[in-house]
Coordinates of C-alpha atoms and ligand atoms in Angstrom, one line a residue:
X1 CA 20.7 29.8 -1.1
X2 CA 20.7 27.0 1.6
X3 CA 21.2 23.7 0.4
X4 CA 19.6 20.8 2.3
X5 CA 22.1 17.3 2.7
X6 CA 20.4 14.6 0.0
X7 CA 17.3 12.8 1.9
X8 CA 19.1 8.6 1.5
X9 CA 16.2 6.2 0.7
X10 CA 15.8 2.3 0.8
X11 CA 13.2 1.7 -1.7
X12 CA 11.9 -2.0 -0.8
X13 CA 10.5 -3.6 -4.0
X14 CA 11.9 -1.2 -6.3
X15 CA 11.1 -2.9 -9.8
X16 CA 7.0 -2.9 -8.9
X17 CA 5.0 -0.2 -9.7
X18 CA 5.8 2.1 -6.8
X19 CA 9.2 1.7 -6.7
X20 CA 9.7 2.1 -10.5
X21 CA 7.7 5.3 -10.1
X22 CA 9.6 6.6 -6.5
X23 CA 12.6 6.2 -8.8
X24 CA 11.3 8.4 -11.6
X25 CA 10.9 11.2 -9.0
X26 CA 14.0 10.4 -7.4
X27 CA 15.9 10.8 -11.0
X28 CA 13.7 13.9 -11.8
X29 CA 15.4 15.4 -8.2
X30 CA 19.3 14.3 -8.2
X31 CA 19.8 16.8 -5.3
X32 CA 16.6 15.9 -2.9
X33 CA 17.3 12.3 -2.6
X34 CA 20.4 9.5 -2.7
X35 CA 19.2 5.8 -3.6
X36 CA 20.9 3.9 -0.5
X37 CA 19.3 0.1 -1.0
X38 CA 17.5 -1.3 -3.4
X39 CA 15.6 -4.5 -3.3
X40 CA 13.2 -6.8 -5.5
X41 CA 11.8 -10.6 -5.1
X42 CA 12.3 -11.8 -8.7
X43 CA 13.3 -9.2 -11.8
X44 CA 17.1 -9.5 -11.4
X45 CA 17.1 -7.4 -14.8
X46 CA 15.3 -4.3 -14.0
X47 CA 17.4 -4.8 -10.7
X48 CA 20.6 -4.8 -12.0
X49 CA 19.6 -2.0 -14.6
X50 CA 18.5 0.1 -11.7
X51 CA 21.6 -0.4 -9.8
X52 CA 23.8 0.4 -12.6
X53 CA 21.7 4.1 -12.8
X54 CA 21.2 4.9 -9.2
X55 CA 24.6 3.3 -7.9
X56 CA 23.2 2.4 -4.1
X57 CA 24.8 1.1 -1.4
X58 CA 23.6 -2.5 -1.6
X59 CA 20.6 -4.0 -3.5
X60 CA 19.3 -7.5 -2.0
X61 CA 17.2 -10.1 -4.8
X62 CA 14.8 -12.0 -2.5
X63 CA 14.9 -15.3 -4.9
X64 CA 18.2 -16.6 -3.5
X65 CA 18.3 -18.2 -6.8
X66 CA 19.2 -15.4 -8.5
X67 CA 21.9 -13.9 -6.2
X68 CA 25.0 -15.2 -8.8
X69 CA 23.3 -13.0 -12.0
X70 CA 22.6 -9.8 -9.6
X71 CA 26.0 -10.4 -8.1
X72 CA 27.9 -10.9 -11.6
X73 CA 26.5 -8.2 -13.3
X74 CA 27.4 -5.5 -10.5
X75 CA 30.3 -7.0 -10.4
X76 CA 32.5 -3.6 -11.9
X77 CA 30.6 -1.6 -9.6
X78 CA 31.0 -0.6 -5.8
X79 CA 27.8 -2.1 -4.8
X80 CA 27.2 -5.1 -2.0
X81 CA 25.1 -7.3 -3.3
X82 CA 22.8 -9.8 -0.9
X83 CA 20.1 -11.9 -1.0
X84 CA 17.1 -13.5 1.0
X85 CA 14.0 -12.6 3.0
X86 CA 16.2 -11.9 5.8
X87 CA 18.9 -9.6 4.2
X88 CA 16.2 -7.4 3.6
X89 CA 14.7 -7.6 7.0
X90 CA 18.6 -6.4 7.8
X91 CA 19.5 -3.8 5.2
X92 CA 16.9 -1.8 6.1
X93 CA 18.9 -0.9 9.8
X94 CA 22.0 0.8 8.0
X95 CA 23.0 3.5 8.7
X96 CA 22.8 6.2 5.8
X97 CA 19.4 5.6 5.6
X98 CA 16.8 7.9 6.5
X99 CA 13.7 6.5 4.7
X100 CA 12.4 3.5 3.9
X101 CA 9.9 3.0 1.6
X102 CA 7.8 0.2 1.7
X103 CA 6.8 -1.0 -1.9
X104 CA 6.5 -5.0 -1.4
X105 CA 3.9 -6.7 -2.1
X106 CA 1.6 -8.7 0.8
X107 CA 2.4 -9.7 3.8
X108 CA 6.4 -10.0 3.2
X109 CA 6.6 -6.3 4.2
X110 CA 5.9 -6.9 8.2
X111 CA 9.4 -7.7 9.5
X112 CA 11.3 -5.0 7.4
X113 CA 9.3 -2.3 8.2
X114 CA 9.2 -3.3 12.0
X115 CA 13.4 -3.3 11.9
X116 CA 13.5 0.1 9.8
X117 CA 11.0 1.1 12.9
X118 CA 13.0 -0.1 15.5
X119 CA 15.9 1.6 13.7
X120 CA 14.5 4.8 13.6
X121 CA 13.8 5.1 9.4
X122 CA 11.2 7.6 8.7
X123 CA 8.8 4.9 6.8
X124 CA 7.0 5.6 3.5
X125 CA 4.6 3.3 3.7
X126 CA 3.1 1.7 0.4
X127 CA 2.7 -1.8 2.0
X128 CA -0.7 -1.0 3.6
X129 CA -0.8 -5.2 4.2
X130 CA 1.4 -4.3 7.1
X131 CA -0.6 -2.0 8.8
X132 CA -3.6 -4.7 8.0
X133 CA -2.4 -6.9 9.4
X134 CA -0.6 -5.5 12.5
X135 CA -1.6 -2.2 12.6
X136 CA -1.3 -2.4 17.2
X137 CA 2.0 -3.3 16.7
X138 CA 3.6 -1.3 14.3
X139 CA 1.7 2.0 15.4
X140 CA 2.5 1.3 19.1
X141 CA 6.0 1.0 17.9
X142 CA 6.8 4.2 15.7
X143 CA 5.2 5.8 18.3
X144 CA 7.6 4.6 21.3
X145 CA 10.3 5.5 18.4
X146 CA 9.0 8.5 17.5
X147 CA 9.1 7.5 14.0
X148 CA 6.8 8.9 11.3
X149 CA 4.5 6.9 9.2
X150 CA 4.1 9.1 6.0
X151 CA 1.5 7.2 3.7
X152 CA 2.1 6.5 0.1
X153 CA -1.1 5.1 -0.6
X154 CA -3.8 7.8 -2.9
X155 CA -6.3 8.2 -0.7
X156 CA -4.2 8.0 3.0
X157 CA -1.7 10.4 1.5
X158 CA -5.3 12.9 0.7
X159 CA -6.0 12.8 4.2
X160 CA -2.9 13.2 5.6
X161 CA -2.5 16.1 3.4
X162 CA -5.6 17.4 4.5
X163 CA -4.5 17.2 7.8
X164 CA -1.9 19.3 7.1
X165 CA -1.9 22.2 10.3
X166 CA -4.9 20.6 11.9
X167 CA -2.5 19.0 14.4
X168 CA -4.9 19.9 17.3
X169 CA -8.3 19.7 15.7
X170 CA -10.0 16.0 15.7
X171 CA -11.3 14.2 13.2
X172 CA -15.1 13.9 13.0
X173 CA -14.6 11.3 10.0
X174 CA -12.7 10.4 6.4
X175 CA -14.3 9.3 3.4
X176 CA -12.4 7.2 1.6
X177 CA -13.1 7.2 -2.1
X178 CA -13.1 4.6 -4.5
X179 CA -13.1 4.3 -8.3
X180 CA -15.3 1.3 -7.8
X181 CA -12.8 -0.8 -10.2
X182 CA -13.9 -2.0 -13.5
X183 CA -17.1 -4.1 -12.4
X184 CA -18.9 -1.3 -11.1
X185 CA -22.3 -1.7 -11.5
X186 CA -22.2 -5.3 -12.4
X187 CA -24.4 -7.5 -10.9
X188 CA -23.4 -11.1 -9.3
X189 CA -24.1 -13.0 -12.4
X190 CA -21.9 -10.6 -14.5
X191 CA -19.0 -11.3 -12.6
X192 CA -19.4 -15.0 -12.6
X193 CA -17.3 -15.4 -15.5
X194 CA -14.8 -12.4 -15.5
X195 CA -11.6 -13.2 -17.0
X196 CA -7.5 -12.4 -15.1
X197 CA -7.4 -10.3 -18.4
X198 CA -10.4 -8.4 -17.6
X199 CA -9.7 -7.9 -13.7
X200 CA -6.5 -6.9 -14.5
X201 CA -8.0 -3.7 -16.8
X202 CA -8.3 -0.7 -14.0
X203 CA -10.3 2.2 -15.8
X204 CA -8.0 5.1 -14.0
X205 CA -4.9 3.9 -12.4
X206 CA -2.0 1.6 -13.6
X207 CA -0.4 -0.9 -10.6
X208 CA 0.8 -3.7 -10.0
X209 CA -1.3 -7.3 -10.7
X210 CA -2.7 -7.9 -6.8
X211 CA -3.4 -4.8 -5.5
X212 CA -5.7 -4.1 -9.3
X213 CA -6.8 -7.9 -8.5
X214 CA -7.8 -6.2 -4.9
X215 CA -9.2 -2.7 -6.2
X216 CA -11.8 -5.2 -8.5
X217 CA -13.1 -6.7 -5.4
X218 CA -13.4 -3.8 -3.2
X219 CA -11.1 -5.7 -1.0
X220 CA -8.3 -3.0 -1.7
X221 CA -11.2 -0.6 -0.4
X222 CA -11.1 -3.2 2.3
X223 CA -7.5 -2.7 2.9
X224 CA -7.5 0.7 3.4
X225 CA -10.3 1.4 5.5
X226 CA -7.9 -0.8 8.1
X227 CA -4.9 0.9 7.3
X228 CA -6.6 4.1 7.8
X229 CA -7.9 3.1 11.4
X230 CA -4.6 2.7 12.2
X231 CA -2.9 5.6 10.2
X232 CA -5.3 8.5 12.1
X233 CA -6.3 6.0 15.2
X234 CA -9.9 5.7 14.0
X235 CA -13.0 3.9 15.0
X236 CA -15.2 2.1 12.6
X237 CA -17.8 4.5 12.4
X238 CA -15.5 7.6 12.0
X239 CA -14.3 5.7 8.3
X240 CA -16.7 5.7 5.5
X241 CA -16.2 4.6 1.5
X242 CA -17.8 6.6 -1.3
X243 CA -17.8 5.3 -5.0
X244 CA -16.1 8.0 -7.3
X245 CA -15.6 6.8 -10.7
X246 CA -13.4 9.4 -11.5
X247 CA -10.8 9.5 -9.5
X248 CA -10.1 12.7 -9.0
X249 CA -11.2 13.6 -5.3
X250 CA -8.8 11.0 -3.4
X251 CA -10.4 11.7 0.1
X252 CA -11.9 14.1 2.2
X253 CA -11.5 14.6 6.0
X254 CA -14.9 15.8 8.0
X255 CA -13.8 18.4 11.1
X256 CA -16.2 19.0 14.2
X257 CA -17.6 21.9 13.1
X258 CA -19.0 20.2 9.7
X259 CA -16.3 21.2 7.8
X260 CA -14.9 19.2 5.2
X261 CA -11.5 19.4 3.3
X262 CA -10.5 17.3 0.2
X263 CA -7.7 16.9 -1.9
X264 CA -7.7 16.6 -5.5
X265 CA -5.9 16.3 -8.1
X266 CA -5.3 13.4 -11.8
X267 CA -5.0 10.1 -10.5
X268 CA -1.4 9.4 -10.4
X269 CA 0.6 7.6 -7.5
X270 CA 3.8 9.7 -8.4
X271 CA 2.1 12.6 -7.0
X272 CA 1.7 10.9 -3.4
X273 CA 5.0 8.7 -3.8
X274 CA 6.5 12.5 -4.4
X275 CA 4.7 14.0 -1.1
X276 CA 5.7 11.4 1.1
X277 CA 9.4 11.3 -0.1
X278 CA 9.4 15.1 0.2
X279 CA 7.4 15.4 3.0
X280 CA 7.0 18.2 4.5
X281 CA 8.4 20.1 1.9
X282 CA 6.2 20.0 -2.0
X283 CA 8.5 19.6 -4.9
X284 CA 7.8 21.1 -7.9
X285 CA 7.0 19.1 -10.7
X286 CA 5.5 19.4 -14.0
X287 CA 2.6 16.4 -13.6
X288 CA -0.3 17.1 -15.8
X289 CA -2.4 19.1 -13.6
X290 CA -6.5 18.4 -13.3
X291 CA -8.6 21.1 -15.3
X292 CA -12.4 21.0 -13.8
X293 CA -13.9 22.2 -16.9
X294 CA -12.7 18.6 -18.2
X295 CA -14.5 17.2 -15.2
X296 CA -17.7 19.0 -15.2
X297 CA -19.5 15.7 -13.7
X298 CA -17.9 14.7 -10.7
X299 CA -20.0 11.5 -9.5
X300 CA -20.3 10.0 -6.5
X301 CA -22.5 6.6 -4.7
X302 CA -22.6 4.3 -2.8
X303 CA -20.2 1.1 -2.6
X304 CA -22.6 -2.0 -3.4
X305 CA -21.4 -4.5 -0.8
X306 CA -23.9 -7.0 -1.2
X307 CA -22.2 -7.9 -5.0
X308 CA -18.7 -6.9 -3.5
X309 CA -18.7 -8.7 -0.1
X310 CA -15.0 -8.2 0.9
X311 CA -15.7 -4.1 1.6
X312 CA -18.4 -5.8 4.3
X313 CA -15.8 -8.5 5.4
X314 CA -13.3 -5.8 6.2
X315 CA -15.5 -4.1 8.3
X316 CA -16.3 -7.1 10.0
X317 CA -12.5 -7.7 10.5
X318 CA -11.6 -4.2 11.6
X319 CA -14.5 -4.2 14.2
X320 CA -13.4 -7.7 15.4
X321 CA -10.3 -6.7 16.2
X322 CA -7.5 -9.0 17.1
X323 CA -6.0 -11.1 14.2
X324 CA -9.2 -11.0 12.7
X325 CA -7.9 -8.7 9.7
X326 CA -4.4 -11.1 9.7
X327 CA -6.5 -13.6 8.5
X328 CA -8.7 -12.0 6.2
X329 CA -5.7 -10.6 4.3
X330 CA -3.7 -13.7 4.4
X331 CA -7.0 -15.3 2.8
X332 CA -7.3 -13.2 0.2
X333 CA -3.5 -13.1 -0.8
X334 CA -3.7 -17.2 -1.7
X335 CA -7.0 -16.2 -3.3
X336 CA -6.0 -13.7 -5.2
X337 CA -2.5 -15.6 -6.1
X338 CA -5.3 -18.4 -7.0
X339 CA -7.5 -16.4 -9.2
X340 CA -4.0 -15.2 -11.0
X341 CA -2.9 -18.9 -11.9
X342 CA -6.3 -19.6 -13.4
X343 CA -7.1 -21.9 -10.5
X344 CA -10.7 -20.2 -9.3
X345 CA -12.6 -18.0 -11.0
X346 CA -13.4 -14.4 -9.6
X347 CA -16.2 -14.7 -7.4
X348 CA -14.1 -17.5 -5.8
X349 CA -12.2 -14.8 -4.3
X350 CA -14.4 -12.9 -2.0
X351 CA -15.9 -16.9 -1.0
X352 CA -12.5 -18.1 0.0
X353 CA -11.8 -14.8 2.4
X354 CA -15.2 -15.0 3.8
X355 CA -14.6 -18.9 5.1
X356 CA -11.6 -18.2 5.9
X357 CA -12.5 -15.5 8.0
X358 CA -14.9 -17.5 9.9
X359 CA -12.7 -20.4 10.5
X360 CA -9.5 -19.5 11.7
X361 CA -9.7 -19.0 15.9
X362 CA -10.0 -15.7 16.7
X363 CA -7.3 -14.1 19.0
X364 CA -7.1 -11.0 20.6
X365 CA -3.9 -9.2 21.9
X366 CA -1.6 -10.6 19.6
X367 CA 2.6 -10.7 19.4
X368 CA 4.6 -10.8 16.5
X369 CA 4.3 -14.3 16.6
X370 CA 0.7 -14.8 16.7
X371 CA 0.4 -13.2 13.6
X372 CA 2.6 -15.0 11.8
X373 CA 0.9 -17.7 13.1
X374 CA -2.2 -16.7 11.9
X375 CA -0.8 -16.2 9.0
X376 CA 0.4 -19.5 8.5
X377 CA -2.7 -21.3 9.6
X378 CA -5.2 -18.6 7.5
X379 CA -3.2 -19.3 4.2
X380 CA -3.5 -23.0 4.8
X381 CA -7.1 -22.8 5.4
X382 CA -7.3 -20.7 2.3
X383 CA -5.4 -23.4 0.3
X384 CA -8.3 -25.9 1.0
X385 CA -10.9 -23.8 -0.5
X386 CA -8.7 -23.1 -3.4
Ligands
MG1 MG1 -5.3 3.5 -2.7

């Protein structure tokens, strides 16, 4: 039997939720995949515990102020050990590496993923603020590299999937579902008073604090409809979003001739986080598989944006073009940091990223730099609302 050499991954936030899950597939498949870097912002512990099993290359802690306990404790083992913003903007260039995958929350993902382009790292992205926010840029990029942009992300990865031999044939349009969070079907005054404890309750799928802050204010939804412009270069009228409380169909891709194709299966990321990592090849696993006669109501409606503006304002963005959806996400990442610290309540959110939105200057054609300009100047707006 052939035996393929060991796909080596950088896994970029590796204590979140994605990465803790990439790692469970990568342990479950010792000879598909070799753990080359590891990285996280703050949990030195799960760090360090993860370093000790997977024995990488490097790790790098972003909080500088915990480089001496990551660096102590790895201290018997033949492991570099770094630390900052920029180390991981560095690592991701080595060498071994073949893939990175991008697991980081927010906006800190844009300069490591545009060095492990520019290197010529097969991405797996799970950062979709990246492609939000500089989706000309980073496309334009893998493109000149010939680098591949596999998506991690439920519903991107159902399309892609469903693309899947259709190399040739365009797409009429994608529908994008969405579980619809746990406030669907509440009205404005409902939500007036929603608790972090409540928001933080997501009826089908279990992630980290912002992006289930972001699925209960359709502005994940919002996210996404962005990322997948730029994922399958679409226009804003080739993307729609379709409520599906259950979950289960994760999107659906519409072909010229009418034809539709969805993919399917129980709502859970290590099933996407596998295809990507594996991709092109599927990996057996033993994931609970969907039954349909446990599903015999699949639902499906429409998104109400008029209670859950920031779907609308993520329209607006992605038809505005320019550093229109820099701001918007740079907005709602001090709102939803905001609403996390108790410091506005939940409707608060969706207000801040709409003023925010109409404030900064618009911009078209933007560098690098103007984005993290806008950036700087759209979170500082943001912070006065707060
Ligand atoms: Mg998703």
């Amino acid at each position: 039997m052939e035996t393929k050499p060991k796909r080596h991954i950088a896994i970029l936030g590796s204590t979140g939720s994605i990465g803790t899950q990439a790692l469970e597939v990568v342990k479950a498949n010792p000879n598909k995949f070799a753990i080359e870097v590891l990285t996280a912002q703050n949990n030195a512990d799960l760090l360090i515990a993860q370093a000790q099993q997977f024995e990488p290359n490097c790790v790098v802690i972003a909080n500088e102020t915990l480089y001496e306990k990551v660096k102590n404790a790895l201290a018997d083992f033949p492991i570099k050990v770094y630390c900052g913003a920029n180390a991981i903007a560095d690592v991701v260039q080595m060498q071994d590496i073949d893939m990175v995958l991008t697991a980081m929350v927010g906006f800190s993902g844009l300069i490591p993923t545009i060095n492990a382009i520019k290197a010529g790292k097969t991405i797996a992205l799970a950062n979709k603020e990246t492609l939000v926010v500089a989706g000309d840029i980073i496309t334009k990029l893998a493109y000149e590299k010939g680098v591949n942009i596999l998506p991690v992300d439920s519903e991107h990865s159902a399309i892609f999937q469903c693309l899947a031999g259709e190399f040739h044939n365009p797409i009429e349009k994608i529908i994008l579902t969405a579980s619809g969070g746990p406030f669907r079907g509440k009205t404005i005054s409902e939500l007036t008073n929603i608790t972090k404890n409540e928001a933080l309750k997501h009826p089908n799928w279990a992630m980290g604090a912002k992006i289930t802050i972001d699925s209960a204010t359709l502005m994940n939804k919002g996210l996404e409809v962005i990322e997948a412009k730029w994922l399958f270069s679409l226009q804003k009228n080739q993307i729609d979003v379709i409520v599906h409380p259950q979950s289960i169909i994760h999107s659906i891709v519409q072909f010229q001739d009418g034809s539709m194709k969805a993919q399917m299966g129980l709502p859970d990321m290590k099933l996407p986080i596998q295809y990507a990592l594996g991709y092109p090849s599927r990996i057996k696993s033993d994931f609970p598989r969907f039954n349909f006669l446990q599903y015999p109501n699949l639902s499906f409606t429409k998104p109400d944006t008029d209670t859950f503006i920031n779907l609308k304002l993520a329209f607006e963005a992605l038809d505005c073009g320019g550093n229109a959806a820099c701001v918007l996400n740079a907005a709602n990442e001090v709102a939803v940091e905001a609403f996390l610290t108790d410091k506005i309540k939940f409707l608060d959110i969706a207000k801040i990223n709409e003023k925010t939105l109409s404030k900064v200057i618009f911009k078209n054609n933007c560098s690098i730099n103007d984005y993290l300009e806008t950036d700087k100047e759209a979170r500082a707006i943001a912070m006065e609302y707060v």
